XYZ file of C-alpha atoms in Angstrom:
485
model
C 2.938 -28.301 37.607
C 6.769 -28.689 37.625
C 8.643 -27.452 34.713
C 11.266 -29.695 33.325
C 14.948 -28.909 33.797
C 15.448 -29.411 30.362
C 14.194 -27.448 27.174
C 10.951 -29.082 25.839
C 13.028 -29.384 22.655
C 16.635 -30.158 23.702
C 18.348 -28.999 20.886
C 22.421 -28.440 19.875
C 24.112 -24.944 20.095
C 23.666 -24.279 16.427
C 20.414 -25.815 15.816
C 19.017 -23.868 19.279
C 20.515 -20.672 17.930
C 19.568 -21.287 14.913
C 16.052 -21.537 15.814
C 16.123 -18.519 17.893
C 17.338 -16.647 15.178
C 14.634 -17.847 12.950
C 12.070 -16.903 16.289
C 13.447 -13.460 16.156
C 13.661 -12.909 12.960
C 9.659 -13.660 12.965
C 9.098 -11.345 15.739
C 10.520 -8.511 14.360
C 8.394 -8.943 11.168
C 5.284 -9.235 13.048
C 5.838 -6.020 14.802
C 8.068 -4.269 12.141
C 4.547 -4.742 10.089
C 2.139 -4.180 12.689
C 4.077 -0.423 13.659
C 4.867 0.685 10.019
C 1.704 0.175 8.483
C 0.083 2.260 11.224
C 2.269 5.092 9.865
C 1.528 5.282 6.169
C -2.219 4.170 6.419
C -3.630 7.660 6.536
C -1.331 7.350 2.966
C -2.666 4.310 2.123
C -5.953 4.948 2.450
C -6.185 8.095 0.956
C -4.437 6.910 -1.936
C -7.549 4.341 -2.221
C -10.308 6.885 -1.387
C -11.186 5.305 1.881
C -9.733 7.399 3.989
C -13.857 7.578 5.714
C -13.040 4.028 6.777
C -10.026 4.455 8.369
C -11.519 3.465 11.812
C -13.486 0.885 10.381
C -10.965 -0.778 8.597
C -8.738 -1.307 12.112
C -11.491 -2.775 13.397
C -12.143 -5.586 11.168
C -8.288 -6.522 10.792
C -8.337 -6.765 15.180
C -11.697 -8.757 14.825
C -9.891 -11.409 12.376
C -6.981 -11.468 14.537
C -9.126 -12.506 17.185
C -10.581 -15.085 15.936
C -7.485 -16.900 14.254
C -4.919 -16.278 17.230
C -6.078 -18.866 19.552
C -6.641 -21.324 16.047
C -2.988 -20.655 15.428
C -1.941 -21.809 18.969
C -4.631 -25.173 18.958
C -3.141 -26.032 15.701
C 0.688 -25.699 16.724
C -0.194 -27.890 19.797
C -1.850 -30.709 17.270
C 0.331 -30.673 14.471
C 3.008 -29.001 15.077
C 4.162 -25.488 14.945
C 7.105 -25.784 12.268
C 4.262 -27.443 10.132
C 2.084 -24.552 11.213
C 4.151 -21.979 11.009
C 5.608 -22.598 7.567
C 2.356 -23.242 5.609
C 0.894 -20.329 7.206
C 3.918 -18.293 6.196
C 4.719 -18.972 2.922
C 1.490 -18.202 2.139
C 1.376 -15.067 3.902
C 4.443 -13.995 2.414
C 2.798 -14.359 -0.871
C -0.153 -12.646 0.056
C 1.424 -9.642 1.239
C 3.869 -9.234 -1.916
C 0.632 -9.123 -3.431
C -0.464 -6.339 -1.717
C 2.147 -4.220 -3.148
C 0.809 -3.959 -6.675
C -1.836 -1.399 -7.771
C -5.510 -2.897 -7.322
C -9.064 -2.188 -6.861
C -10.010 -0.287 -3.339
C -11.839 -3.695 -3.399
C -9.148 -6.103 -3.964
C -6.998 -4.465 -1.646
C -9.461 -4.443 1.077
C -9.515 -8.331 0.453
C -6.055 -9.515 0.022
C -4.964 -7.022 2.915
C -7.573 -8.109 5.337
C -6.992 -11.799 4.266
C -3.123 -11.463 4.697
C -3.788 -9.855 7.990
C -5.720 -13.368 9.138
C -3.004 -15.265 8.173
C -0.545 -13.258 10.417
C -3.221 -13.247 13.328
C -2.220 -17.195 13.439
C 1.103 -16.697 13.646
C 1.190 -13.898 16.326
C 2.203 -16.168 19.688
C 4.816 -18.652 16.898
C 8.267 -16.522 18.014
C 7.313 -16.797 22.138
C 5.750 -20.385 21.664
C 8.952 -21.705 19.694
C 11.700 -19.574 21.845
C 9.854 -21.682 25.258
C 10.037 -24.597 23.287
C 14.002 -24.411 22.705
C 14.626 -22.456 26.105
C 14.137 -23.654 30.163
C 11.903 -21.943 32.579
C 15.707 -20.334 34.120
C 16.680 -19.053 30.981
C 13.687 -17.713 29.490
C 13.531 -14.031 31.321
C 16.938 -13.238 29.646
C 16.085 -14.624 26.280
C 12.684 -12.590 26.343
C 14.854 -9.515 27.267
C 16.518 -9.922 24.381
C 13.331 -10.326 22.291
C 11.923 -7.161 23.794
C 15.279 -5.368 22.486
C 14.028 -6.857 18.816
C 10.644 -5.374 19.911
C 12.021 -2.083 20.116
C 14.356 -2.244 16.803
C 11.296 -3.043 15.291
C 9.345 -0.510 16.921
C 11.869 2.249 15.801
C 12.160 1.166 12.381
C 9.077 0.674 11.932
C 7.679 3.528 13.008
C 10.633 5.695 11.545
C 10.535 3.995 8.129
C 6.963 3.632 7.709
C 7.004 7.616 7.337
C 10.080 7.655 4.984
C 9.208 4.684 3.007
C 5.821 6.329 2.318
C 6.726 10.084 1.729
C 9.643 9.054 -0.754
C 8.313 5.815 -2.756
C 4.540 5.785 -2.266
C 2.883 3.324 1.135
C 2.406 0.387 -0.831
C 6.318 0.179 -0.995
C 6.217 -0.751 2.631
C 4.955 -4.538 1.700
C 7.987 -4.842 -0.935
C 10.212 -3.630 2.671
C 8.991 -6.000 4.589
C 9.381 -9.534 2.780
C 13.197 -10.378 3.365
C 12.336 -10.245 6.985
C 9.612 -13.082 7.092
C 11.743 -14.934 4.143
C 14.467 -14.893 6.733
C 12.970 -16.464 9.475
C 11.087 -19.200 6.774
C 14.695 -20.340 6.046
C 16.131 -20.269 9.666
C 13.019 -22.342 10.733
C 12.869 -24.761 7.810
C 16.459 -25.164 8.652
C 17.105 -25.566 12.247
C 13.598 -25.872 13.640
C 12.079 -29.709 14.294
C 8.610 -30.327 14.630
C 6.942 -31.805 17.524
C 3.441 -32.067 17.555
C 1.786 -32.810 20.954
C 0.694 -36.337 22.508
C -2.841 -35.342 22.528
C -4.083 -34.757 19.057
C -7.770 -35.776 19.576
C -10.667 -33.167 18.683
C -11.205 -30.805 16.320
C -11.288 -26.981 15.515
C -14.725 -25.398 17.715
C -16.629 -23.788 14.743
C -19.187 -23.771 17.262
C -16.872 -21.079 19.300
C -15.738 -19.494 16.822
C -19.019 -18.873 15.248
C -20.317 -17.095 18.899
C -16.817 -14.876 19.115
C -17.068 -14.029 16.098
C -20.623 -13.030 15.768
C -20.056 -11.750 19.375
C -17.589 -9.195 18.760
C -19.176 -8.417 15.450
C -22.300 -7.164 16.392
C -20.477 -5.053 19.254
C -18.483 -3.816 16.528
C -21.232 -3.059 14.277
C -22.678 -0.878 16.945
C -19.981 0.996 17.716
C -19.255 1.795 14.042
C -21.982 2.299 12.139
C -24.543 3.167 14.500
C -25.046 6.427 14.272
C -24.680 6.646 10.574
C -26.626 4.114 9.058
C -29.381 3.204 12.611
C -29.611 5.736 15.727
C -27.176 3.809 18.431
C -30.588 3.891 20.691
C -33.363 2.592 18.701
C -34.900 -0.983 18.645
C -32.250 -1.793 15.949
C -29.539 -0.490 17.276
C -30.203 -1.701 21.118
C -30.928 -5.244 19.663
C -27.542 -5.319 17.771
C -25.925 -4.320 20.666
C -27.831 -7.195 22.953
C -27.194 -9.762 20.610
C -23.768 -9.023 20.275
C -23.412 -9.614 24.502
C -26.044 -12.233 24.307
C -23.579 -14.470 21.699
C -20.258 -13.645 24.075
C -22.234 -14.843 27.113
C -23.020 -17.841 25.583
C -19.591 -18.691 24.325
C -18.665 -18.332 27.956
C -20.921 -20.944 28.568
C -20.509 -23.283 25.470
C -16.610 -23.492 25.558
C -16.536 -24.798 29.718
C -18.570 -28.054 28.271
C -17.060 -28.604 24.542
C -14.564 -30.935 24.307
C -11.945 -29.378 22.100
C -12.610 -25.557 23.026
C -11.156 -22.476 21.277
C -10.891 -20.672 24.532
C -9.658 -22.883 27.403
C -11.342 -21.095 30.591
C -9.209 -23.534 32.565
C -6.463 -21.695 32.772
C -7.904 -18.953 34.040
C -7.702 -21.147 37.421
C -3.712 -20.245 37.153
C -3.215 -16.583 38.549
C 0.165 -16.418 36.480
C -2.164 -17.098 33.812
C -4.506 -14.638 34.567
C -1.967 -12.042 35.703
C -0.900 -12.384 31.918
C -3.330 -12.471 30.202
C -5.068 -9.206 31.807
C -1.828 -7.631 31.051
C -1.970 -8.277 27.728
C -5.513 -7.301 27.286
C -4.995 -3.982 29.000
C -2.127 -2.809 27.323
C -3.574 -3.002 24.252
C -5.193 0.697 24.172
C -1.538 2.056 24.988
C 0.003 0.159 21.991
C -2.674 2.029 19.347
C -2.442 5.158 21.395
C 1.325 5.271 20.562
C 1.000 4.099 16.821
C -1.940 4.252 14.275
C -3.884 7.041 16.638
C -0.266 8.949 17.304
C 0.591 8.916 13.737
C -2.849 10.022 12.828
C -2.488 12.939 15.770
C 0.511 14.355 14.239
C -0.029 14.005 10.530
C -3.881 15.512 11.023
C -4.019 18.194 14.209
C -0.504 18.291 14.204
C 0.129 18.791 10.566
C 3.239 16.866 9.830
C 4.656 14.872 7.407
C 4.310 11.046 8.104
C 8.396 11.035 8.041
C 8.381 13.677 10.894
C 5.229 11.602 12.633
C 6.841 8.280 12.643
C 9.479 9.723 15.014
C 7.096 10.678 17.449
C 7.017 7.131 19.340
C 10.760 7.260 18.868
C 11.663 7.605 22.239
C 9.893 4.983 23.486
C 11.176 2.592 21.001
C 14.559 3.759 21.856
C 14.024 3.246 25.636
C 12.895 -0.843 24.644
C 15.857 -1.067 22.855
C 17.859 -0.725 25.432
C 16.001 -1.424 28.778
C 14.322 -5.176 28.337
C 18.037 -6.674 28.440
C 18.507 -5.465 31.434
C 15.100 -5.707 32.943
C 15.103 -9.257 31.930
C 18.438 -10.251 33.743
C 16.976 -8.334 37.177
C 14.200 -10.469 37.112
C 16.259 -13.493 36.550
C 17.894 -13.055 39.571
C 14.530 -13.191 41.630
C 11.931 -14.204 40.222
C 10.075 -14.757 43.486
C 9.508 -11.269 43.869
C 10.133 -9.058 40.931
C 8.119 -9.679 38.663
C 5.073 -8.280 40.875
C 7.406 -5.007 40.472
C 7.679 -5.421 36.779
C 3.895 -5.513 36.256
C 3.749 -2.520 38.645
C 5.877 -0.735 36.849
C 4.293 -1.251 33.938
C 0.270 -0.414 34.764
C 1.631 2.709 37.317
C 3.673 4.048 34.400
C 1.019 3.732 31.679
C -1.241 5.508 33.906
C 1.648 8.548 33.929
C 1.598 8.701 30.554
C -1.652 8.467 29.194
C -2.827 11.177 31.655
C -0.128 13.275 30.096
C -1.028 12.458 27.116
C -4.997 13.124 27.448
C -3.750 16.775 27.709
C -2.219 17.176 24.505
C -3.785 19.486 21.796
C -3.314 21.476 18.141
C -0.771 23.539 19.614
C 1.190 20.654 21.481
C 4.834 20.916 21.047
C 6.484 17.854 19.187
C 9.218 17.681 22.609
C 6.369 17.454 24.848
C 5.627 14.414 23.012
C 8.985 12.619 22.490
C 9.501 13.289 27.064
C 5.667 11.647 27.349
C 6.900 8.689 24.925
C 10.040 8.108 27.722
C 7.583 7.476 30.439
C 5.190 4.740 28.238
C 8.931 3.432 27.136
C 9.343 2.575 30.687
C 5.782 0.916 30.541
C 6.302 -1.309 27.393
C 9.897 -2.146 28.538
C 8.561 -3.997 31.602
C 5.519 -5.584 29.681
C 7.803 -7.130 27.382
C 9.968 -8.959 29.784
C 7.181 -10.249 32.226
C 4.236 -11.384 30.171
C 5.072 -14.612 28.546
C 7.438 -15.544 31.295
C 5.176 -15.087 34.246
C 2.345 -17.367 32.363
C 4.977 -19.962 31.233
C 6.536 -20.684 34.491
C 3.269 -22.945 35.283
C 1.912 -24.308 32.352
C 2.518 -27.579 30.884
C 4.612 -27.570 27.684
C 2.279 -29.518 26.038
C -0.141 -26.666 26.414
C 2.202 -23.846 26.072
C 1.541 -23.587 22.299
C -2.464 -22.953 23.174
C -1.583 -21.023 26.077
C 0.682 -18.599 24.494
C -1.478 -17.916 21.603
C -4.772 -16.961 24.158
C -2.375 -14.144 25.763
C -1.957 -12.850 22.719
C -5.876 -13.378 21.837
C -6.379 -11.077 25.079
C -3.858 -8.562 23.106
C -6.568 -8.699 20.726
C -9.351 -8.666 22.351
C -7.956 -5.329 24.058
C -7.584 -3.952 20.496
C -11.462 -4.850 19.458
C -12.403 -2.957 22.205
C -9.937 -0.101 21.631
C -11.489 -0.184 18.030
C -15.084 -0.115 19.478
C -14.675 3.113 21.366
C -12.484 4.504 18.613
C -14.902 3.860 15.922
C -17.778 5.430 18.101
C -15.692 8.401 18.648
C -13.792 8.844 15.332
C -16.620 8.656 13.384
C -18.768 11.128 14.885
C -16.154 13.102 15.379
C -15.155 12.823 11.941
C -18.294 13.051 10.266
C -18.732 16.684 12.007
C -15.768 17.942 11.065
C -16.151 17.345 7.494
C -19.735 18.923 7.397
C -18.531 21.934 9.041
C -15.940 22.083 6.271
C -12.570 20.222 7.443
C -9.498 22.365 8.109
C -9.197 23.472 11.742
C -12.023 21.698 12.650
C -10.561 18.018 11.306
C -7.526 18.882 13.477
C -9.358 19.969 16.198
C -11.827 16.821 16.033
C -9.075 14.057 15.636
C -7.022 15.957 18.720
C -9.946 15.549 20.887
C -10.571 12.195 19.692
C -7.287 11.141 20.961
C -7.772 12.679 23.876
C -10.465 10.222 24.946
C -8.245 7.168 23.934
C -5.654 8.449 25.936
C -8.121 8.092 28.885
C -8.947 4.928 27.849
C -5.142 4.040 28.229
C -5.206 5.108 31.541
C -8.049 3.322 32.803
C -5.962 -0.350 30.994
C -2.968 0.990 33.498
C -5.187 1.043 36.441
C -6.427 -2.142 35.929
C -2.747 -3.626 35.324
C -1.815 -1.990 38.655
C -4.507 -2.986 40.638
C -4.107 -6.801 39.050
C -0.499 -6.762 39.964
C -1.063 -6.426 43.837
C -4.220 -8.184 43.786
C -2.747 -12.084 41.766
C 0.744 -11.494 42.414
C 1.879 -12.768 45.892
C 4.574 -10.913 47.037
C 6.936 -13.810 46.969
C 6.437 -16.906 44.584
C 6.797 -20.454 46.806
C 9.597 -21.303 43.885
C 10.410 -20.767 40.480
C 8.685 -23.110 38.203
C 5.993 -23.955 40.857
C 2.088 -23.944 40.219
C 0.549 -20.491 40.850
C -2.624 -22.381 40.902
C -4.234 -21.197 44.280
């Protein structure tokens, strides 16, 4: 599949900057959200008495953004993704000013989890519209510069999330965040045409959404409650457990023979594709690891303040402030060969880390931390730059919209089964603690919680590593030819 010379949507200087602007702008309030909330939810939920759920809670805002990412994408391709994008957004601006007024432990629950679906469909908008605007040649630099927004956001977010909480309560944070989605609203309803695809025939697969969802449900289930409320290992809790396979098995099945499927499987005859999208999917445990289960680390075994918490990713975020740039002009240069060095880099690096980090303990020093944080910097520096442009240099622009949004489903699927493990772990974990009194032996139990995530990190890198020399050739025939083989 040959990419065209030309963007997808040729565009003139202003109106292309201008809708690169409004791209970025969207970006950084996806992950200026995602990385502050993280922060101030031990706040947040405490100051709602469901501080118990805290594990539980992650895992049903990763299960709705699994669902709706891959909805988001189909829906771009059909109608339009301006159309999309500013429907969706309006409304989830609305939703989460809501957010910020005193409610029920209910209501919250409702509008945040709600709110949280609606940004699930816009999660692969700012790399879907920056292709669309951009040509296969230019698109390494561009998303070097959009991993330098990644890292802003990253710092500030993680940095403010603390502040914002310890000085004007956590449900300030949604009152923070607005300007930057009402930013890129206006830049987009400005500059931004919309261009629906050719091919607008089918419909949205309830049918597949009703298996993934059920699917990862009942997994979910398992690994949450069981234990608490059914023995994991009992007829009820085995036949959750097989259902919840069962259903996933079948969707594999269903979606290679419906007509209009929520998960294309075809792609995964691409190996840029697949490189990807395992990328994605793997990195996934690293990204909570250095956010909501960090921030939880140091407020809990740690015992800081969530100011002095949300620095402890700091380093990281400084590191992808500054090194995607520069990553993403090396990489222009060759694309033929580096980017099997970028994806290296970035599974061999996460390994480093998160073996590091499965180390830590109560009595870890805070500097041990912030040096660890430099190495997965290196990591999510690399990821940034070669994810999206690796997949996009062989996929059809009329699909790009559907194929961006399934790498970022894999992102999510990656965090439902991050949440899985956590919740199995966390909760027991938690639930002991508490009985034998809380204190030392909450610190103790969240440290060694994080501990096993860490491992689980490690094992993602590994499998990033090993898909990097397995799928990547080590020289591309050309830039913008198929890596269909």
């Amino acid at each position: 599949m040959e990419q065209s010379p030309s963007a997808y949507i040729a565009l003139s200087p202003r109106g292309k900057y201008g809708v690169i602007a409004g791209a970025g702008c969207l970006w950084f309030y996806h992950l200026f959200f995602s990385f502050a909330l993280p922060v101030a939810f031990p706040a947040l939920l405490s100051h709602y008495n469901l501080m118990a759920w805290y594990a539980i809670f992650g895992g049903i805002s990763s299960l709705g953004s699994c669902l709706v990412t891959p909805i988001g994408g189909k829906l771009g391709d059909r109608f339009g993704r301006r159309r999309v994008c500013l429907t969706v957004g309006w409304v989830r601006l609305a939703m989460m000013l809501l957010c910020a007024v005193e409610m029920t432990p209910a209501w919250f629950f409702a509008v945040y989890v709600a709110g949280n679906l609606l940004g699930g469909v816009l999660g692969a908008y700012p790399s879907a519209i920056l292709s669309d605007v951009t040509t296969a040649e230019e698109r390494p630099r561009w998303f070097g510069v959009f991993g330098t927004i990644q890292g802003l956001a990253f710092l500030l977010g993680l940095f403010l999330g603390g502040v914002l909480s310890d000085l004007f309560g956590p449900l300030s944070l949604f009152l923070f965040f607005a300007p930057f989605l009402l930013a890129a609203l206006i830049l987009l309803s400005l500059f931004y045409p919309n261009r629906p695809t050719t091919n607008r025939a089918g419909g949205i697969d309830g049918g597949g959404m009703a298996l993934l969802g059920g699917g990862f449900a009942c997994i979910l289930l398992w690994c949450s409650v069981g234990g608490s409320l059914f023995p994991r290992v009992s007829p009820a809790g085995l036949a959750l457990l097989i259902l919840g396979v069962l259903l996933l098995v079948l969707l594999a099945r269903y979606e290679r023979w419906v007509k209009d499927p929520l998960i294309n499987f075809s792609f995964f005859r691409n190996r840029s594709f697949t490189m990807s999208f395992l990328t994605h999917m793997m990195l996934a445990p690293m990204m909570c690891l250095c956010s909501s289960v960090l921030a939880l680390f140091g407020q809990v075994s740690l015992g800081l303040s969530a100011t002095v918490s949300g620095t402890l990713a700091m380093p990281k975020n400084l590191l992808l402030c500054i090194l995607p740039s520069f990553i993403g002009v090396w990489i222009a240069r060759d694309q033929s060969r580096r980017f099997r060095t970028a994806f290296a880099l970035c599974g061999g690096t996460m390994v480093i880390g998160s073996l590091i980090a499965a180390g830590w303990n109560i009595q870890t020093p805070v500097i041990c931390i912030y040096l660890t944080m430099l190495i997965f910097g290196i990591s999510t520096s690399s990821q940034a730059v070669c994810i999206n442009p690796y997949m996009q240099l062989s996929v059809r622009h009329e699909e790009m919209g559907m194929a961006t949004a399934m790498i970022y489903f894999s992102n999510s699927v990656g965090v439902v089964m991050f949440n899985s493990f956590y919740n199995i772990f966390y909760n027991a974990k938690y639930a002991a603690a508490m009985a034998a009194g809380g204190g030392i032996h909450l610190r103790q139990a969240v440290a060694d919680v994080f501990s096993v995530m860490s491992l689980v990190s490690a094992a993602g890198g590994l499998v990033i590593l090993a898909a990097a020399f397995l799928l990547i050739p080590k020289r591309r025939a050309g830039v913008g030819s198929s890596a269909v083989e």
